[in-house]
C-alpha positions as protocol buffer text, in pm:
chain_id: "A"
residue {
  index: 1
  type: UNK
  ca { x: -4174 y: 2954 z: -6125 }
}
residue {
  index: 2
  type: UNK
  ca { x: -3969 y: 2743 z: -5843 }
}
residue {
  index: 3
  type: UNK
  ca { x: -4095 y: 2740 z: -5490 }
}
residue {
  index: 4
  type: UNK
  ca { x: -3915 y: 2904 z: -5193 }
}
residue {
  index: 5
  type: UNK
  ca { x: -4041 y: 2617 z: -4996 }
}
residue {
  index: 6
  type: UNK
  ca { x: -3723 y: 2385 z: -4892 }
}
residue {
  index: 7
  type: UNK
  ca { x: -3734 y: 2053 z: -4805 }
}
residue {
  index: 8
  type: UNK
  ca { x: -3634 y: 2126 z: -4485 }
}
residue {
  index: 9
  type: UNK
  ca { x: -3913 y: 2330 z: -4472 }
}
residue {
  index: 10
  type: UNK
  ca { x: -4135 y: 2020 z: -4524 }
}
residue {
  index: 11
  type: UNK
  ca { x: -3997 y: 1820 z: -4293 }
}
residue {
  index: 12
  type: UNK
  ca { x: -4035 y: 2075 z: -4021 }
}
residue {
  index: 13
  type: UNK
  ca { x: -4388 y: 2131 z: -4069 }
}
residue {
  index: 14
  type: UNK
  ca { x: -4444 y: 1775 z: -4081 }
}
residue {
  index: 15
  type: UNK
  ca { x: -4244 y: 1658 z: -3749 }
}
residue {
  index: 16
  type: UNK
  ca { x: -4495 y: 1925 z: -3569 }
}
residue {
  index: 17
  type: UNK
  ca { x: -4806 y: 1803 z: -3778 }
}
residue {
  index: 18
  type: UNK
  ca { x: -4739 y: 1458 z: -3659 }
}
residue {
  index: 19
  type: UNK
  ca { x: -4639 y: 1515 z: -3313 }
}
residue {
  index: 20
  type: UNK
  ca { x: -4952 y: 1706 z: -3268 }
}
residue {
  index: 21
  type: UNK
  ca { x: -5172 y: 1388 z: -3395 }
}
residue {
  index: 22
  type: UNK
  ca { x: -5032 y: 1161 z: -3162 }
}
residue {
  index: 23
  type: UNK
  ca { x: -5103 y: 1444 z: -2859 }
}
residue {
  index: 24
  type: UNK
  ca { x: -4711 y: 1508 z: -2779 }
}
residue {
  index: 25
  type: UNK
  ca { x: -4571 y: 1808 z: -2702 }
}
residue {
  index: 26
  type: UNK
  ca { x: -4198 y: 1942 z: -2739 }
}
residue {
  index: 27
  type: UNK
  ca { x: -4103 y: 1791 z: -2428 }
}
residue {
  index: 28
  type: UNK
  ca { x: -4250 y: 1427 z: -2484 }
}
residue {
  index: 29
  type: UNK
  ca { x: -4157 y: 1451 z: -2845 }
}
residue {
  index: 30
  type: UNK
  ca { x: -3783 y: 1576 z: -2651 }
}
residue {
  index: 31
  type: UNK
  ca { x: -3765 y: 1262 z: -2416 }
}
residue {
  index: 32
  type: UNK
  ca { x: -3813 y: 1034 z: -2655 }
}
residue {
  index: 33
  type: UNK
  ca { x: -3550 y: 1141 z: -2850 }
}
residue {
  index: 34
  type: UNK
  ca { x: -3325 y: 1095 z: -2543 }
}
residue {
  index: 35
  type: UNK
  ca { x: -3451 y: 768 z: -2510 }
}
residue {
  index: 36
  type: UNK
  ca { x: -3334 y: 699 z: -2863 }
}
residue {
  index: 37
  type: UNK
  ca { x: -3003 y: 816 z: -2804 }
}
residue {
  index: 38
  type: UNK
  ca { x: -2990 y: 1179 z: -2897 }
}
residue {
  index: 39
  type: UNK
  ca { x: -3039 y: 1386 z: -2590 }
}
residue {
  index: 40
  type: UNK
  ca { x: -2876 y: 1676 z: -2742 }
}
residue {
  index: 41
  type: UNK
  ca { x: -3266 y: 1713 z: -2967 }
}
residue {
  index: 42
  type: UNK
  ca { x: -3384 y: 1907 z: -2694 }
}
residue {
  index: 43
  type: UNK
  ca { x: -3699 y: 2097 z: -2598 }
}
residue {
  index: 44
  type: UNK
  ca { x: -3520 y: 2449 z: -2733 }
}
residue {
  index: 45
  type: UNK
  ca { x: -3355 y: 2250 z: -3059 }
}
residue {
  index: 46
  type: UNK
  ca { x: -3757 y: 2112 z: -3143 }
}
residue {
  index: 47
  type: UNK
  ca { x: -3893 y: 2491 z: -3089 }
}
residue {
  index: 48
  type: UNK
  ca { x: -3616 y: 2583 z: -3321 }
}
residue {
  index: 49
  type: UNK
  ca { x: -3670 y: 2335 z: -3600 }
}
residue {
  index: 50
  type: UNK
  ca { x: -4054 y: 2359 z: -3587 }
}
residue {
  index: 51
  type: UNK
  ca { x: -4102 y: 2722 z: -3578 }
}
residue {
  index: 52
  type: UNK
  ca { x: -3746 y: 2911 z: -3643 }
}
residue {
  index: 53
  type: UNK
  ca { x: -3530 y: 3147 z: -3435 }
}
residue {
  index: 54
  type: UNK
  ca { x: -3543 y: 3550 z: -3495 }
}
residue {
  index: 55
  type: UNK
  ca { x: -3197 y: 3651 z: -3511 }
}
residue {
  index: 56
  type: UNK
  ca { x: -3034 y: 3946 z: -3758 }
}
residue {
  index: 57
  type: UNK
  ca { x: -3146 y: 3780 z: -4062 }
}
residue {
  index: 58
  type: UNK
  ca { x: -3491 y: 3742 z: -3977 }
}
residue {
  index: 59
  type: UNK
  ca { x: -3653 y: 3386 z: -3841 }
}
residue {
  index: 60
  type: UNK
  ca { x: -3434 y: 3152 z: -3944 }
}
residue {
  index: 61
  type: UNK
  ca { x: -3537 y: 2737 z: -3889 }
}
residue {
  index: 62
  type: UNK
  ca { x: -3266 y: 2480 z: -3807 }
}
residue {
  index: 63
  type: UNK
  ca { x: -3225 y: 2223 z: -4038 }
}
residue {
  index: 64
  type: UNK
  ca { x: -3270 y: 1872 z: -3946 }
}
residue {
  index: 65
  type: UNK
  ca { x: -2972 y: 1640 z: -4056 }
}
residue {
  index: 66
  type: UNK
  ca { x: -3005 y: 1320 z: -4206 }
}
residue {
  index: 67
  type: UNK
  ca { x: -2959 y: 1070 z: -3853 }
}
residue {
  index: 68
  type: UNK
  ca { x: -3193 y: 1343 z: -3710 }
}
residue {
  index: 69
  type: UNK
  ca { x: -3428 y: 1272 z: -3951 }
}
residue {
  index: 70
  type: UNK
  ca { x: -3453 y: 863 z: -3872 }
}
residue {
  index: 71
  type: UNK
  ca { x: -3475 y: 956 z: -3511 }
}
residue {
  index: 72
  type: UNK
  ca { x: -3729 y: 1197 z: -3565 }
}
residue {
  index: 73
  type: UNK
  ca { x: -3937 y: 949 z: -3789 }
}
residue {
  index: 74
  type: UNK
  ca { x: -3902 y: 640 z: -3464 }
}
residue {
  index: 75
  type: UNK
  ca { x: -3980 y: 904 z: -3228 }
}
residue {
  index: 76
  type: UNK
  ca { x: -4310 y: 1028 z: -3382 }
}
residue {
  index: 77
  type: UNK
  ca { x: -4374 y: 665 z: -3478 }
}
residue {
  index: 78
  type: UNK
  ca { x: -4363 y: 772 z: -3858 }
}
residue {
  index: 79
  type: UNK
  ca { x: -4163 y: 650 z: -4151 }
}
residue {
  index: 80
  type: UNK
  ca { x: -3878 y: 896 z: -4185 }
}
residue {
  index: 81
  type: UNK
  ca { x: -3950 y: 966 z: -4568 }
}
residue {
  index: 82
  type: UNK
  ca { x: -4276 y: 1032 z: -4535 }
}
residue {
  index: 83
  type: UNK
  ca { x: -4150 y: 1333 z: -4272 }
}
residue {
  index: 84
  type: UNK
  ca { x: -3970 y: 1442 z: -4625 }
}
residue {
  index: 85
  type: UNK
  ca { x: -4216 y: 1343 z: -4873 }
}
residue {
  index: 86
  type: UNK
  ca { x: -4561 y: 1363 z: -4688 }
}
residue {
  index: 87
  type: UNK
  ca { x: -4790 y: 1154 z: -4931 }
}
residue {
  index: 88
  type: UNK
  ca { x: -5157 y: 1238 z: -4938 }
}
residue {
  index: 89
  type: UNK
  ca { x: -5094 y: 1586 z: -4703 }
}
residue {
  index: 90
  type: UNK
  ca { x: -4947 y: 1784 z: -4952 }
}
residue {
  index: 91
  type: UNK
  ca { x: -5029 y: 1881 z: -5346 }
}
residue {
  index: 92
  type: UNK
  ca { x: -4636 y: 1903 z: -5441 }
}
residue {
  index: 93
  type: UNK
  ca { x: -4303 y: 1919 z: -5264 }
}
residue {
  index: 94
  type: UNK
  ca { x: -3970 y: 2123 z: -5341 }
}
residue {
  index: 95
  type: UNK
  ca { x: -3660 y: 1907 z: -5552 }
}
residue {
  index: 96
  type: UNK
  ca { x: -3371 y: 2101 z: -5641 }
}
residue {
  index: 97
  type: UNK
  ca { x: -3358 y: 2501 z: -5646 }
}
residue {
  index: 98
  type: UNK
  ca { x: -3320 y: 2499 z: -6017 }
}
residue {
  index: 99
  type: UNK
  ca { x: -3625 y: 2270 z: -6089 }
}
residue {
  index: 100
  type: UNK
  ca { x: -4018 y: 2312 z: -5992 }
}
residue {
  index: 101
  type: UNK
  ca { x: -4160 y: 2118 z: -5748 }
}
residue {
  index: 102
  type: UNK
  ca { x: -4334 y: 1792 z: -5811 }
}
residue {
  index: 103
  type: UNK
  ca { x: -4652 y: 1572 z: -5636 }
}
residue {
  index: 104
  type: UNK
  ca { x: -4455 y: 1385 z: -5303 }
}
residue {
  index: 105
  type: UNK
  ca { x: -4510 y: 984 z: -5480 }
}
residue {
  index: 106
  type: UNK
  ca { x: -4297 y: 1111 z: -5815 }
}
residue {
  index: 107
  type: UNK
  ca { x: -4011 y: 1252 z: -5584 }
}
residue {
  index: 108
  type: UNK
  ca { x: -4051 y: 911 z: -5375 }
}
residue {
  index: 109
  type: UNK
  ca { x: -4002 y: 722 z: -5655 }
}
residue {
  index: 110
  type: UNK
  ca { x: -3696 y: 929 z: -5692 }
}
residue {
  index: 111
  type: UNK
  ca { x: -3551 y: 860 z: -5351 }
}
residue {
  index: 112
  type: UNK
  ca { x: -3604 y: 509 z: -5380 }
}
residue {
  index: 113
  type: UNK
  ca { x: -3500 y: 443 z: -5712 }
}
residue {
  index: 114
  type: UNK
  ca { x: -3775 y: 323 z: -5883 }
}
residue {
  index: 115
  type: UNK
  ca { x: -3790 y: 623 z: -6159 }
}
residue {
  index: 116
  type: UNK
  ca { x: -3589 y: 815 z: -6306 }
}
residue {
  index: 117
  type: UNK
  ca { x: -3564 y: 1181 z: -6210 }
}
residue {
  index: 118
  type: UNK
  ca { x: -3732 y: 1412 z: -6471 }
}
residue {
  index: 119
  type: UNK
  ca { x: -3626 y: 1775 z: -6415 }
}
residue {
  index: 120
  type: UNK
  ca { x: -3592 y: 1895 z: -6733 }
}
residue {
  index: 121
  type: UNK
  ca { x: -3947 y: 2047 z: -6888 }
}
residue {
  index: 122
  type: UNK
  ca { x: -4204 y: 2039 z: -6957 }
}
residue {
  index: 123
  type: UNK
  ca { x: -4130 y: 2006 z: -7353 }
}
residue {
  index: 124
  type: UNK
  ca { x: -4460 y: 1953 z: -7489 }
}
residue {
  index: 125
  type: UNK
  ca { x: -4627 y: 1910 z: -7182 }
}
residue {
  index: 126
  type: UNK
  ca { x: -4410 y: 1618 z: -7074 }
}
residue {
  index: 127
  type: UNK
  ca { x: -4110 y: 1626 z: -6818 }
}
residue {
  index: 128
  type: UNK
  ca { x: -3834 y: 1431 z: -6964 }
}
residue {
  index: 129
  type: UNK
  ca { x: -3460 y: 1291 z: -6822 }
}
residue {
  index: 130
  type: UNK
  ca { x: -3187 y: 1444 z: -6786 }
}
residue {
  index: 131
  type: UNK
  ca { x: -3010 y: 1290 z: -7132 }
}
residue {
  index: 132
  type: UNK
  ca { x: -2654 y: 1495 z: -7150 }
}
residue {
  index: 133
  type: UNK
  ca { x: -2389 y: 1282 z: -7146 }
}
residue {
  index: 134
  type: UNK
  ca { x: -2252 y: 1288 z: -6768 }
}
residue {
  index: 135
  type: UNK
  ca { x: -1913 y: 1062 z: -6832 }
}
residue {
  index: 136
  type: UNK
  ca { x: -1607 y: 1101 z: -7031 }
}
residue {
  index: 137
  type: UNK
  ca { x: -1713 y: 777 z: -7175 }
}
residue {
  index: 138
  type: UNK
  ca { x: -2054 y: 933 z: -7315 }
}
residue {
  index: 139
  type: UNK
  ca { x: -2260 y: 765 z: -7104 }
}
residue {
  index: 140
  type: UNK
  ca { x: -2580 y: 963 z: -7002 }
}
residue {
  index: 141
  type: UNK
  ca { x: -2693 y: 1090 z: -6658 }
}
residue {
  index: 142
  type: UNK
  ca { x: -3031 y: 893 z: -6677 }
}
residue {
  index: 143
  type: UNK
  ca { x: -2801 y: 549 z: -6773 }
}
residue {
  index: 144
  type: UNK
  ca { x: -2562 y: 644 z: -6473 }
}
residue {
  index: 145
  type: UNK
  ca { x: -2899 y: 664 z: -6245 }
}
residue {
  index: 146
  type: UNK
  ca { x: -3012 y: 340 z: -6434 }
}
residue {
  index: 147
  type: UNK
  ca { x: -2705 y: 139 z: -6314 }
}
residue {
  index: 148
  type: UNK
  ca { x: -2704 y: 341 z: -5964 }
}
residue {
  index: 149
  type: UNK
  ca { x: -3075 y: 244 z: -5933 }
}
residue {
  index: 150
  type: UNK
  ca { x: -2993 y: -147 z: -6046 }
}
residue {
  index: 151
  type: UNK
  ca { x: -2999 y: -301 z: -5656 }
}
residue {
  index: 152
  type: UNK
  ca { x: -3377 y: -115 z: -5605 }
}
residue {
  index: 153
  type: UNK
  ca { x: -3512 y: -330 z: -5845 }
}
residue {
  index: 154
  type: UNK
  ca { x: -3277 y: -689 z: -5698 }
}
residue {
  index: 155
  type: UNK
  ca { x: -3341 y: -663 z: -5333 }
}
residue {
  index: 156
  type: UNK
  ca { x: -3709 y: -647 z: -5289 }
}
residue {
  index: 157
  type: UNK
  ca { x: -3731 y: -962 z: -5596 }
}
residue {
  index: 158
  type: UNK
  ca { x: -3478 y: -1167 z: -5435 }
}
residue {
  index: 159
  type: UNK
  ca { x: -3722 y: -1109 z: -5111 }
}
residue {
  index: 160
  type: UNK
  ca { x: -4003 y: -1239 z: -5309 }
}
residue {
  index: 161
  type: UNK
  ca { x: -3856 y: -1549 z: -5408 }
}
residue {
  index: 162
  type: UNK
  ca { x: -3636 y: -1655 z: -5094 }
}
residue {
  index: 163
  type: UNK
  ca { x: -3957 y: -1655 z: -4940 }
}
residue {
  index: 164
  type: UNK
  ca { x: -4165 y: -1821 z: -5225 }
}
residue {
  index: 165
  type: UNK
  ca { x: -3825 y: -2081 z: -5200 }
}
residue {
  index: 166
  type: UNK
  ca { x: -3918 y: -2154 z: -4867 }
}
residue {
  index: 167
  type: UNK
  ca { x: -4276 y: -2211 z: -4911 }
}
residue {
  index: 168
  type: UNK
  ca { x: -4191 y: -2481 z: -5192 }
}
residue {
  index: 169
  type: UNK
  ca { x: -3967 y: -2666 z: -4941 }
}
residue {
  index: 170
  type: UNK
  ca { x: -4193 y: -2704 z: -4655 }
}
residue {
  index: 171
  type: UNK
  ca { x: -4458 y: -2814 z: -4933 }
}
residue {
  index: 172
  type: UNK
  ca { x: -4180 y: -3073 z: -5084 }
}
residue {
  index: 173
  type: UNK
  ca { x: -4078 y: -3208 z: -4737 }
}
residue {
  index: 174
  type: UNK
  ca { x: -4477 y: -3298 z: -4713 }
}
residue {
  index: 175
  type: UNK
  ca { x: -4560 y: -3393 z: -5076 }
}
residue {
  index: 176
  type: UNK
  ca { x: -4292 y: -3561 z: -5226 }
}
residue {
  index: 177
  type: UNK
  ca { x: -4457 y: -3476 z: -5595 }
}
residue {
  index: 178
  type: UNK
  ca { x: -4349 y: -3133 z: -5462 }
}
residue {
  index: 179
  type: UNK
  ca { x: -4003 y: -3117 z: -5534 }
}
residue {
  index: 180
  type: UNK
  ca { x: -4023 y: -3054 z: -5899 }
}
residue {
  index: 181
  type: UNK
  ca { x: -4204 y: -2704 z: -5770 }
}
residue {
  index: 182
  type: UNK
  ca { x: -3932 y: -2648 z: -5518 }
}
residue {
  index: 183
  type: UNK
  ca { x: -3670 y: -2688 z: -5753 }
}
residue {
  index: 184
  type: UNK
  ca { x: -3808 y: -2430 z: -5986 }
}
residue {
  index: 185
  type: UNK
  ca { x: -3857 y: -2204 z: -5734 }
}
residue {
  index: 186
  type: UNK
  ca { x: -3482 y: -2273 z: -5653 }
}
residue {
  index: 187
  type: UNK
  ca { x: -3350 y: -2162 z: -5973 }
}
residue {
  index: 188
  type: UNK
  ca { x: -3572 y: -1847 z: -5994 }
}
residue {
  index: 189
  type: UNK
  ca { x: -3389 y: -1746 z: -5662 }
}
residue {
  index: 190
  type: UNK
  ca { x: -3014 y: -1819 z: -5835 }
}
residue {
  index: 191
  type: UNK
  ca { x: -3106 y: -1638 z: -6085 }
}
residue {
  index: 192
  type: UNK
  ca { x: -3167 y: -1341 z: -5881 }
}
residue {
  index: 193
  type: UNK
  ca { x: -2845 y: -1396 z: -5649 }
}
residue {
  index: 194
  type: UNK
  ca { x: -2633 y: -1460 z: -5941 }
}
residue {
  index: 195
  type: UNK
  ca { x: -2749 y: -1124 z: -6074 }
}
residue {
  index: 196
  type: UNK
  ca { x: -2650 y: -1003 z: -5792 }
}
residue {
  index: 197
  type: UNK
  ca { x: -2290 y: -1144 z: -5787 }
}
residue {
  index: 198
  type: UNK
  ca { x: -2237 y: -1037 z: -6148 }
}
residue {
  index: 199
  type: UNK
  ca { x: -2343 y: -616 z: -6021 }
}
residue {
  index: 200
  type: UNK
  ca { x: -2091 y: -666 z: -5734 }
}
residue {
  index: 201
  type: UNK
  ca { x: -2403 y: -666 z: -5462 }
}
residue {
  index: 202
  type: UNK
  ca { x: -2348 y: -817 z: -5114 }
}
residue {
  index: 203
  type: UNK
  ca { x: -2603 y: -1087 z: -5064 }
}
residue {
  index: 204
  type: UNK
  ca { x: -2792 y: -1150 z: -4775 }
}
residue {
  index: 205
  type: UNK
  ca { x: -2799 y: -1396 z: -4571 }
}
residue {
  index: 206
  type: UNK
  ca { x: -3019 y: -1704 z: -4690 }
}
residue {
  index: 207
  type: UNK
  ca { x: -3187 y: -2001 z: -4498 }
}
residue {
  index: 208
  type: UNK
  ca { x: -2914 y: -2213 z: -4404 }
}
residue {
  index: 209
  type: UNK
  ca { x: -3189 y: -2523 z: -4594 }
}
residue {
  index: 210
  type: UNK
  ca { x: -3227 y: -2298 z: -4946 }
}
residue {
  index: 211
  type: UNK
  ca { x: -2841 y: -2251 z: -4957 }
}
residue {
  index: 212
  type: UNK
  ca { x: -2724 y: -2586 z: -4883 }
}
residue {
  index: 213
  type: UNK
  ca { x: -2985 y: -2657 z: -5213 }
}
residue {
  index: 214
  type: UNK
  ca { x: -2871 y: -2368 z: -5427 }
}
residue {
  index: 215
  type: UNK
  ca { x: -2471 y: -2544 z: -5396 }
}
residue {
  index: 216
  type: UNK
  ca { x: -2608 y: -2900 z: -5395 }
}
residue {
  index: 217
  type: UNK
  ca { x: -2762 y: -2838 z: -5728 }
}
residue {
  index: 218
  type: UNK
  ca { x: -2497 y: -2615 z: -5872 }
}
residue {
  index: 219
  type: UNK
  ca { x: -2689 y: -2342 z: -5943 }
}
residue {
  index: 220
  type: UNK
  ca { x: -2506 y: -2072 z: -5812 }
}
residue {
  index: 221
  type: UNK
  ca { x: -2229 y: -1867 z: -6026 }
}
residue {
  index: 222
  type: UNK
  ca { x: -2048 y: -1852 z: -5712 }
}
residue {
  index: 223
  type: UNK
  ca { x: -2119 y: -2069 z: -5452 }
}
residue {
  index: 224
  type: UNK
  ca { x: -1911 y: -1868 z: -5209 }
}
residue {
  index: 225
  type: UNK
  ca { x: -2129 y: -1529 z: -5218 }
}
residue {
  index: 226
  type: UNK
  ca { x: -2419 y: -1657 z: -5033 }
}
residue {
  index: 227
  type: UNK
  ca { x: -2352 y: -1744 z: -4624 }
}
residue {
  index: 228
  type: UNK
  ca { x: -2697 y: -1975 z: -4458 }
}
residue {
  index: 229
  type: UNK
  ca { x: -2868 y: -1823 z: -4170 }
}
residue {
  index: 230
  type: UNK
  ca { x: -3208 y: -1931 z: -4020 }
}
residue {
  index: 231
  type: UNK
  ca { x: -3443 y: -1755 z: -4137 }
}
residue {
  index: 232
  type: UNK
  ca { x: -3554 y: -1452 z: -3903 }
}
């Protein structure tokens, strides 16, 4: 049986849960909104979201868009998603209408990428993807996700090792016996921006030191994809 609960339903009840536990009320939660840059989220519009407006089709709640939903998470000092998908508050949240609702980490997964939706089920107790081909060209719907999903898994690695780069290079510019290390390091980052280049992914900027390196040692597929900036 699907729940009548929206999501909008869940972020409502969790913008007044969390202005409550930091001790706001509409009006603070109001002016700092302003002081974010939407003035128009008003005492009245918060009243409205939070608790609905009777009108001839019974209460009825305004929905909170999607910038409203970033200012809302800044204002109440919150991540924005978690004012969607409220980890460790709530037992299961709403997807689609079609599909049943699911525990808040599995749908955050979801929004960020890093599974694959699983609507269809259970068949034999097990929730499985969507496989149907989705493309004149036969591909499926969870291989279209896949390759949608592809830069979830790149940005947060090449993090990892532009940093771990770094490290290596203040080491080497100490120890000389460290540059064998750095250079490693330096080819685990290419690797990552070159994977990169190849999906078509804008890469961001790198330490001005670590790309001069990357192009000195040729080991960049392009050496024109990468622009140096000092490291922030």
């Amino acid at each position: 049986m699907h729940s009548h609960q929206t999501a909008g339903d869940v972020v409502a009840a969790q913008i007044r849960r969390h202005r409550e536990r930091l001790g706001m009320n509409r009006h603070d939660l109001a002016a700092e909104c302003a002081r974010l840059g939407r003035p128009d989220i008003t005492y009245a519009v918060i009243v409205t979201i939070e608790t609905g407006r009777t009108g001839g089709e019974g209460k009825k709640r305004r929905p909170v868009t999607v910038d409203e939903l970033l200012v809302f998470g800044l204002a109440l000092a919150t991540p924005p998603l978690l004012l969607l998908l409220p980890l460790g508050s709530e037992q299961t949240v709403p997807t689609v209408p079609a599909a049943d609702p699911r525990d808040p980490y599995t749908v955050w997964q979801w929004m960020t990428g890093e599974a694959t939706p699983t609507l269809d089920g259970p068949l034999d107790g097990r929730y499985v993807p969507d496989s149907r081909p989705i493309a004149s060209n036969g591909q499926t719907w969870a291989a279209a996700w896949g390759t949608a999903a592809y830069p979830v898994s790149l940005y947060p690695e090449l993090a990892r090792r532009r940093e771990t780069a770094h490290k290596a290079r203040l080491r080497a510019a100490l120890d000389p016996s460290a540059q064998t290390e750095y250079v490693g390091r330096l080819d685990e980052l290419a690797h990552i921006v070159n994977d990169m280049h190849r999906a078509s992914l804008t890469v961001p900027d790198l330490p001005p030191e670590l790309a001069e390196d990357l192009k000195r040692l040729d080991l960049l597929t392009d050496p024109n994809q990468i622009n140096p900036r000092g490291m922030e």
